[in-house]
Short mmCIF file of C-alpha atoms in Angstrom, two decimals:
data_model
loop_
_atom_site.label_atom_id
_atom_site.label_comp_id
_atom_site.label_asym_id
_atom_site.label_seq_id
_atom_site.Cartn_x
_atom_site.Cartn_y
_atom_site.Cartn_z
CA UNK G 11 0.00 0.00 0.00
CA UNK G 12 1.25 3.48 -0.87
CA UNK G 13 2.27 5.31 2.28
CA UNK G 14 1.49 8.75 0.77
CA UNK G 15 -2.23 9.52 0.91
CA UNK G 16 -4.48 12.42 0.04
CA UNK G 17 -7.71 12.06 2.00
CA UNK G 18 -10.58 14.13 0.58
CA UNK G 19 -13.40 15.03 2.98
CA UNK G 20 -16.82 15.17 1.35
CA UNK G 21 -18.22 16.84 4.46
CA UNK G 22 -15.65 19.62 4.13
CA UNK G 23 -16.66 20.16 0.50
CA UNK G 24 -20.33 20.37 1.50
CA UNK G 25 -19.51 22.74 4.36
CA UNK G 26 -17.56 25.04 2.05
CA UNK G 27 -20.40 25.06 -0.47
CA UNK G 28 -22.81 26.13 2.28
CA UNK G 29 -20.40 28.91 3.28
CA UNK G 30 -20.46 30.11 -0.33
CA UNK G 31 -24.26 30.17 -0.23
CA UNK G 32 -24.17 32.19 2.99
CA UNK G 33 -21.86 34.71 1.33
CA UNK G 34 -24.00 34.98 -1.82
CA UNK G 35 -27.53 33.91 -0.84
CA UNK G 36 -29.24 35.46 -3.86
CA UNK G 37 -26.95 34.10 -6.57
CA UNK G 38 -26.92 30.80 -8.37
CA UNK G 39 -23.68 28.80 -8.26
CA UNK G 40 -21.44 27.47 -11.01
CA UNK G 41 -19.18 25.12 -9.03
CA UNK G 42 -15.84 25.08 -10.84
CA UNK G 43 -14.41 21.58 -11.31
CA UNK G 44 -11.67 22.25 -13.84
CA UNK G 45 -8.31 20.44 -13.63
CA UNK G 46 -9.77 17.35 -11.94
CA UNK G 47 -11.63 19.54 -9.43
CA UNK G 48 -8.38 21.23 -8.40
CA UNK G 49 -6.86 17.82 -7.81
CA UNK G 50 -9.75 16.55 -5.68
CA UNK G 51 -11.39 14.20 -8.20
CA UNK G 52 -13.69 15.49 -10.94
CA UNK G 53 -16.57 13.03 -10.82
CA UNK G 54 -16.49 12.47 -7.07
CA UNK G 55 -16.64 16.20 -6.41
CA UNK G 56 -19.50 16.65 -8.87
CA UNK G 57 -21.47 13.99 -7.02
CA UNK G 58 -20.61 15.59 -3.68
CA UNK G 59 -21.76 19.01 -4.90
CA UNK G 60 -25.19 17.80 -5.89
CA UNK G 61 -26.89 20.92 -4.55
CA UNK G 62 -25.13 23.29 -6.91
CA UNK G 63 -26.95 24.87 -9.84
CA UNK G 64 -24.31 24.15 -12.49
CA UNK G 65 -20.73 23.07 -13.01
CA UNK G 66 -17.87 24.83 -14.75
CA UNK G 67 -14.97 23.06 -16.50
CA UNK G 68 -12.16 24.20 -18.77
CA UNK G 69 -12.24 21.56 -21.51
CA UNK G 70 -14.84 19.55 -23.35
CA UNK G 71 -13.20 16.28 -22.23
CA UNK G 72 -13.95 17.19 -18.61
CA UNK G 73 -17.58 17.91 -19.46
CA UNK G 74 -17.99 14.60 -21.29
CA UNK G 75 -16.47 12.72 -18.34
CA UNK G 76 -19.12 14.27 -16.12
CA UNK G 77 -21.92 13.34 -18.52
CA UNK G 78 -20.58 9.78 -18.81
CA UNK G 79 -20.58 9.61 -15.02
CA UNK G 80 -24.28 10.44 -14.84
CA UNK G 81 -24.08 14.17 -14.09
CA UNK G 82 -27.11 15.84 -15.66
CA UNK G 83 -26.89 19.39 -14.30
CA UNK G 84 -25.85 22.25 -16.61
CA UNK G 85 -22.14 22.28 -17.48
CA UNK G 86 -20.36 25.37 -18.78
CA UNK G 87 -17.15 25.21 -20.84
CA UNK G 88 -15.21 28.14 -19.39
CA UNK G 89 -12.73 28.22 -22.28
CA UNK G 90 -15.40 27.46 -24.84
CA UNK G 91 -14.95 25.12 -27.78
CA UNK G 92 -11.87 24.87 -30.00
CA UNK G 93 -13.10 23.17 -33.19
CA UNK G 94 -16.24 23.38 -35.31
CA UNK G 95 -16.94 19.68 -34.76
CA UNK G 96 -17.23 20.44 -31.04
CA UNK G 97 -20.48 22.32 -31.62
CA UNK G 98 -22.42 19.15 -32.38
CA UNK G 99 -20.98 17.56 -29.25
CA UNK G 100 -22.12 20.53 -27.18
CA UNK G 101 -25.67 20.28 -28.49
CA UNK G 102 -25.83 16.50 -28.21
CA UNK G 103 -24.69 16.61 -24.57
CA UNK G 104 -26.54 19.76 -23.50
CA UNK G 105 -23.33 21.64 -22.73
CA UNK G 106 -23.12 25.42 -22.42
CA UNK G 107 -20.21 27.40 -23.83
CA UNK G 108 -18.33 30.62 -23.34
CA UNK G 109 -17.77 32.64 -26.51
CA UNK G 110 -14.72 34.89 -26.34
CA UNK G 111 -13.35 35.29 -29.88
CA UNK G 112 -14.20 36.01 -33.49
CA UNK G 113 -12.82 32.57 -34.32
CA UNK G 114 -15.54 30.90 -32.25
CA UNK G 115 -18.29 33.19 -33.51
CA UNK G 116 -17.38 32.45 -37.12
CA UNK G 117 -17.59 28.72 -36.43
CA UNK G 118 -21.04 29.11 -34.90
CA UNK G 119 -22.27 31.00 -37.95
CA UNK G 120 -20.73 28.54 -40.40
CA UNK G 121 -22.04 25.40 -38.74
CA UNK G 122 -24.80 24.64 -41.25
CA UNK G 123 -24.79 20.94 -40.33
CA UNK G 124 -25.80 21.82 -36.81
CA UNK G 125 -28.51 24.17 -37.97
CA UNK G 126 -30.06 21.62 -40.28
CA UNK G 127 -29.72 18.32 -38.46
CA UNK G 128 -29.70 18.77 -34.69
CA UNK G 129 -32.54 19.76 -32.43
CA UNK G 130 -31.78 21.92 -29.42
CA UNK G 131 -30.54 25.27 -28.33
CA UNK G 132 -26.97 26.15 -27.46
CA UNK G 133 -26.68 28.25 -24.29
CA UNK G 134 -23.96 30.86 -24.83
CA UNK G 135 -22.11 33.04 -22.33
CA UNK G 136 -20.49 36.00 -24.11
CA UNK G 137 -17.27 36.86 -22.27
CA UNK G 138 -16.29 40.53 -22.14
CA UNK G 139 -12.69 41.49 -21.46
CA UNK G 140 -12.81 44.27 -18.87
CA UNK G 141 -9.07 44.30 -18.15
CA UNK G 142 -7.81 40.74 -17.66
CA UNK G 143 -6.53 40.84 -21.26
CA UNK G 144 -6.64 37.11 -21.64
CA UNK G 145 -9.89 35.71 -23.03
CA UNK G 146 -12.85 37.85 -23.98
CA UNK G 147 -14.04 40.36 -26.54
CA UNK G 148 -13.28 44.04 -26.14
CA UNK G 149 -15.89 46.53 -25.02
CA UNK G 150 -15.89 48.00 -28.52
CA UNK G 151 -16.72 44.59 -30.03
CA UNK G 152 -19.62 43.87 -27.69
CA UNK G 153 -22.56 45.21 -29.69
CA UNK G 154 -21.30 43.65 -32.92
CA UNK G 155 -20.89 40.23 -31.29
CA UNK G 156 -24.22 40.44 -29.53
CA UNK G 157 -26.12 41.18 -32.72
CA UNK G 158 -24.42 38.38 -34.64
CA UNK G 159 -25.19 35.87 -31.87
CA UNK G 160 -28.84 36.94 -31.92
CA UNK G 161 -29.09 35.92 -35.58
CA UNK G 162 -27.87 32.33 -35.10
CA UNK G 163 -31.01 30.22 -34.97
CA UNK G 164 -29.71 27.48 -32.65
CA UNK G 165 -28.23 29.88 -30.07
CA UNK G 166 -30.53 30.24 -27.08
CA UNK G 167 -31.83 33.73 -26.36
CA UNK G 168 -31.24 35.90 -24.48
CA UNK G 169 -27.45 35.57 -24.46
CA UNK G 170 -25.73 35.36 -21.08
CA UNK G 171 -22.93 37.79 -20.22
CA UNK G 172 -19.79 37.42 -18.11
CA UNK G 173 -16.33 38.77 -17.33
CA UNK G 174 -13.36 37.77 -15.17
CA UNK G 175 -11.43 39.71 -12.52
CA UNK G 176 -7.65 39.89 -12.58
CA UNK G 177 -6.86 41.30 -9.11
CA UNK G 178 -9.78 40.34 -6.86
CA UNK G 179 -7.45 38.52 -4.46
CA UNK G 180 -5.88 41.90 -3.61
CA UNK G 181 -8.47 43.49 -1.34
CA UNK G 182 -7.19 47.05 -1.67
CA UNK G 183 -6.68 46.99 -5.43
CA UNK G 184 -9.22 49.39 -7.00
CA UNK G 185 -8.91 47.75 -10.42
CA UNK G 186 -11.48 45.10 -9.52
CA UNK G 187 -14.15 47.74 -8.99
CA UNK G 188 -13.07 49.39 -12.22
CA UNK G 189 -13.64 46.11 -14.06
CA UNK G 190 -17.04 45.66 -12.41
CA UNK G 191 -18.07 49.19 -13.36
CA UNK G 192 -17.06 48.67 -16.98
CA UNK G 193 -19.10 45.46 -17.16
CA UNK G 194 -22.17 46.83 -15.39
CA UNK G 195 -22.33 49.96 -17.50
CA UNK G 196 -21.92 47.98 -20.71
CA UNK G 197 -24.59 45.35 -20.05
CA UNK G 198 -27.07 47.36 -17.97
CA UNK G 199 -29.77 47.39 -20.64
CA UNK G 200 -29.29 43.86 -21.94
CA UNK G 201 -31.27 40.81 -20.83
CA UNK G 202 -29.75 37.44 -20.02
CA UNK G 203 -28.03 36.02 -16.98
CA UNK G 204 -24.84 37.69 -15.76
CA UNK G 205 -21.76 36.44 -13.92
CA UNK G 206 -18.72 38.24 -12.49
CA UNK G 207 -17.55 36.92 -9.13
CA UNK G 208 -14.79 34.36 -8.79
CA UNK G 209 -13.74 32.95 -5.41
CA UNK G 210 -11.96 36.10 -4.27
CA UNK G 211 -14.82 38.40 -5.24
CA UNK G 212 -17.33 36.12 -3.54
CA UNK G 213 -15.47 36.76 -0.27
CA UNK G 214 -15.01 40.52 -0.55
CA UNK G 215 -17.24 42.13 -3.18
CA UNK G 216 -20.94 41.32 -2.66
CA UNK G 217 -21.99 43.87 -5.28
CA UNK G 218 -20.37 41.64 -7.93
CA UNK G 219 -22.32 38.49 -7.06
CA UNK G 220 -25.17 39.27 -9.51
CA UNK G 221 -27.06 36.30 -11.05
CA UNK G 222 -24.31 33.66 -10.95
CA UNK G 223 -21.10 33.24 -8.97
CA UNK G 224 -18.20 30.96 -9.93
CA UNK G 225 -16.46 29.53 -6.83
CA UNK G 226 -13.44 27.33 -7.39
CA UNK G 227 -10.73 27.36 -4.73
CA UNK G 228 -13.25 28.20 -1.98
CA UNK G 229 -15.05 24.90 -2.45
CA UNK G 230 -11.88 23.01 -1.59
CA UNK G 231 -11.28 24.93 1.62
CA UNK G 232 -8.54 27.31 0.54
CA UNK G 233 -8.48 31.06 0.95
CA UNK G 234 -8.52 33.06 -2.27
CA UNK G 235 -7.43 36.25 -0.50
CA UNK G 236 -3.85 37.24 0.24
CA UNK G 237 -3.06 37.32 3.98
CA UNK G 238 -6.41 35.82 4.96
CA UNK G 239 -6.54 32.19 6.06
CA UNK G 240 -9.17 29.65 5.10
CA UNK G 241 -10.24 29.44 8.74
CA UNK G 242 -10.79 33.20 8.82
CA UNK G 243 -13.03 32.76 5.78
CA UNK G 244 -15.06 30.04 7.51
CA UNK G 245 -13.68 27.31 5.26
CA UNK G 246 -12.43 23.80 6.00
CA UNK G 247 -9.58 22.20 4.05
CA UNK G 248 -10.96 19.30 2.04
CA UNK G 249 -7.60 17.61 1.33
CA UNK G 250 -5.24 16.19 3.93
CA UNK G 251 -1.93 15.04 2.49
CA UNK G 252 -0.12 12.61 4.76
CA UNK G 253 2.68 10.05 4.89
CA UNK G 254 4.87 8.38 7.52
CA UNK G 255 8.20 8.65 9.30
CA UNK G 256 10.46 5.90 7.89
CA UNK G 257 13.70 6.56 9.81
CA UNK G 258 15.13 8.58 12.68
CA UNK G 259 18.80 9.58 12.60
CA UNK G 260 21.08 11.31 15.07
CA UNK G 261 22.98 14.25 13.69
CA UNK G 262 26.00 15.84 15.36
CA UNK G 263 26.65 19.56 15.47
CA UNK G 264 28.22 20.70 12.21
CA UNK G 265 26.95 17.80 10.10
CA UNK G 266 24.89 18.47 7.00
CA UNK G 267 21.93 16.70 5.42
CA UNK G 268 20.68 16.10 1.90
CA UNK G 269 21.77 16.97 -1.62
CA UNK G 270 24.08 19.94 -1.82
CA UNK G 271 24.64 19.90 1.96
CA UNK G 272 22.55 23.08 2.14
CA UNK G 273 21.62 22.74 5.83
CA UNK G 274 24.06 22.30 8.69
CA UNK G 275 23.12 21.39 12.26
CA UNK G 276 23.92 24.20 14.71
CA UNK G 277 23.81 21.68 17.57
CA UNK G 278 23.36 17.95 18.14
CA UNK G 279 19.88 16.93 17.02
CA UNK G 280 17.67 14.17 15.59
CA UNK G 281 16.24 14.00 12.12
CA UNK G 282 13.10 12.24 10.92
CA UNK G 283 13.22 10.91 7.37
CA UNK G 284 9.78 11.15 5.82
CA UNK G 285 8.47 9.24 2.81
CA UNK G 286 7.43 11.97 0.42
CA UNK G 287 9.22 14.03 -2.22
CA UNK G 288 8.80 15.79 -5.51
CA UNK G 289 8.13 12.40 -7.10
CA UNK G 290 4.82 12.52 -5.22
CA UNK G 291 4.18 16.14 -6.08
CA UNK G 292 5.50 17.73 -2.91
CA UNK G 293 7.13 21.03 -3.91
CA UNK G 294 10.82 20.60 -4.61
CA UNK G 295 11.49 24.24 -3.78
CA UNK G 296 10.02 24.11 -0.27
CA UNK G 297 12.61 25.88 1.85
CA UNK G 298 14.24 24.74 5.06
CA UNK G 299 11.81 25.76 7.76
CA UNK G 300 8.70 24.60 5.91
CA UNK G 301 6.50 23.00 8.60
CA UNK G 302 5.06 19.51 8.81
CA UNK G 303 2.83 18.11 11.55
CA UNK G 304 3.82 14.98 13.44
CA UNK G 305 1.54 13.95 16.31
CA UNK G 306 0.07 17.45 16.29
CA UNK G 307 3.45 19.19 16.68
CA UNK G 308 5.10 21.33 14.02
CA UNK G 309 8.60 20.41 12.90
CA UNK G 310 10.67 22.18 10.21
CA UNK G 311 11.97 20.63 7.02
CA UNK G 312 15.75 20.85 6.77
CA UNK G 313 17.80 20.36 3.64
CA UNK G 314 16.54 19.92 0.13
CA UNK G 315 13.40 18.07 -0.86
CA UNK G 316 14.46 15.00 -2.85
CA UNK G 317 12.46 12.76 -5.17
CA UNK G 318 11.20 10.37 -2.51
CA UNK G 319 12.10 11.85 0.87
CA UNK G 320 12.29 14.93 3.05
CA UNK G 321 14.01 15.34 6.41
CA UNK G 322 12.76 17.31 9.42
CA UNK G 323 14.56 18.50 12.53
CA UNK G 324 13.12 16.88 15.68
CA UNK G 325 15.58 18.34 18.16
CA UNK G 326 17.15 16.34 20.99
CA UNK G 327 13.98 15.80 23.02
CA UNK G 328 11.17 14.21 21.03
CA UNK G 329 8.60 11.41 21.16
CA UNK G 330 8.52 10.58 17.46
CA UNK G 331 8.75 6.97 16.24
CA UNK G 332 9.04 5.27 12.90
CA UNK G 333 5.58 4.75 11.44
CA UNK G 334 4.12 7.94 12.95
CA UNK G 335 1.82 9.84 10.61
CA UNK G 336 3.07 13.09 9.08
CA UNK G 337 0.68 15.76 7.80
CA UNK G 338 2.07 17.81 4.93
CA UNK G 339 -1.03 19.99 4.62
CA UNK G 340 -4.64 19.84 5.73
CA UNK G 341 -7.09 21.29 8.26
CA UNK G 342 -4.44 22.24 10.84
CA UNK G 343 -1.67 23.08 8.38
CA UNK G 344 -3.02 25.19 5.51
CA UNK G 345 -1.78 24.42 2.04
CA UNK G 346 -1.59 28.20 1.51
CA UNK G 347 1.13 28.36 4.16
CA UNK G 348 3.15 25.61 2.50
CA UNK G 349 2.79 27.41 -0.81
CA UNK G 350 4.39 30.52 0.67
CA UNK G 351 7.43 28.52 1.78
CA UNK G 352 7.70 27.12 -1.75
CA UNK G 353 7.24 30.49 -3.50
CA UNK G 354 4.13 29.29 -5.29
CA UNK G 355 0.35 29.24 -4.84
CA UNK G 356 -1.99 26.69 -3.30
CA UNK G 357 -3.55 25.93 -6.70
CA UNK G 358 -0.28 24.49 -7.96
CA UNK G 359 0.31 22.33 -4.88
CA UNK G 360 -3.17 20.81 -5.01
CA UNK G 361 -2.88 20.07 -8.72
CA UNK G 362 0.60 18.61 -8.94
CA UNK G 363 0.17 15.45 -6.84
CA UNK G 364 1.34 12.48 -8.89
CA UNK G 365 -0.10 9.02 -9.47
CA UNK G 366 2.03 7.68 -6.61
CA UNK G 367 -0.35 9.36 -4.15
CA UNK G 368 -3.38 7.31 -3.09
CA UNK G 369 -6.60 9.36 -3.22
CA UNK G 370 -9.10 8.38 -0.55
CA UNK G 371 -12.61 9.84 -0.21
CA UNK G 372 -14.33 9.90 3.13
#
């Protein structure tokens, strides 16, 4: 049995969803499940989030996996479709799509086969670029796009409208409100459902909640706001990554440990060797001092993270034994904190676990 485990709590996921509903009681929810539900298991998380109004994914393959798994709720392709042949798949599987480019709009207009042979309406969300400068049409293109979409007979009317914030995780950054104002002024007199708020905006900007919100990271119990913990946001970490102590070694003052001999003991001490490394997806660049939890006590990583192992400094006086469980992140050790030590973000840590890690749902 693999000693490295990621235990996913369904109850935590449900709790976090309810917290989202408390924050935005008048909005419908698109629960974002892209990238294997942020590493938590696409289909299992969809089944756990049965109370949500819709699901959001990045790619059509993710949507089809959900449909094959029996998920019947609305599914929105957040990146839209990439090929003209995808349009028939969208209609056949009752999938909704974001439209963000002339390339996509041209394919919709040119898809005569769809018009003539398939029954059904394609629900479209027209994405407006209000400053993210990634996907989305410009403000100047909006009216032109809207009118062309209105003329496509298999596109459901009215057209839904959305945008995406670039700095909502920075509470004091005024650009988020600027983006919201641009969007609201542009679409004020247009019908259709509207969506603005991502996880960060759900926490801090209630005026942006509008018809639909799009929580992602919040659902998995991670804070989407800089310098604000998940616990402060009322969230519970859904994933607990754990392993075991496999050896305990004495280290004399002045001795070093690990590749490159980057850490040297300032006094006599004991080290625990722990069975996890970048081969399991633990961040290779986690610095010395990164905490782990053993029997509820924090101990610092020392030396470099290797492919299969890390070492932690236990000190001279400890009660740690081989076989003791080690928590790398979870409810009492936020993944956001580990991400800071590794100069990255929690998203990356959750997503990069490898196939060596056993995923367990409880």
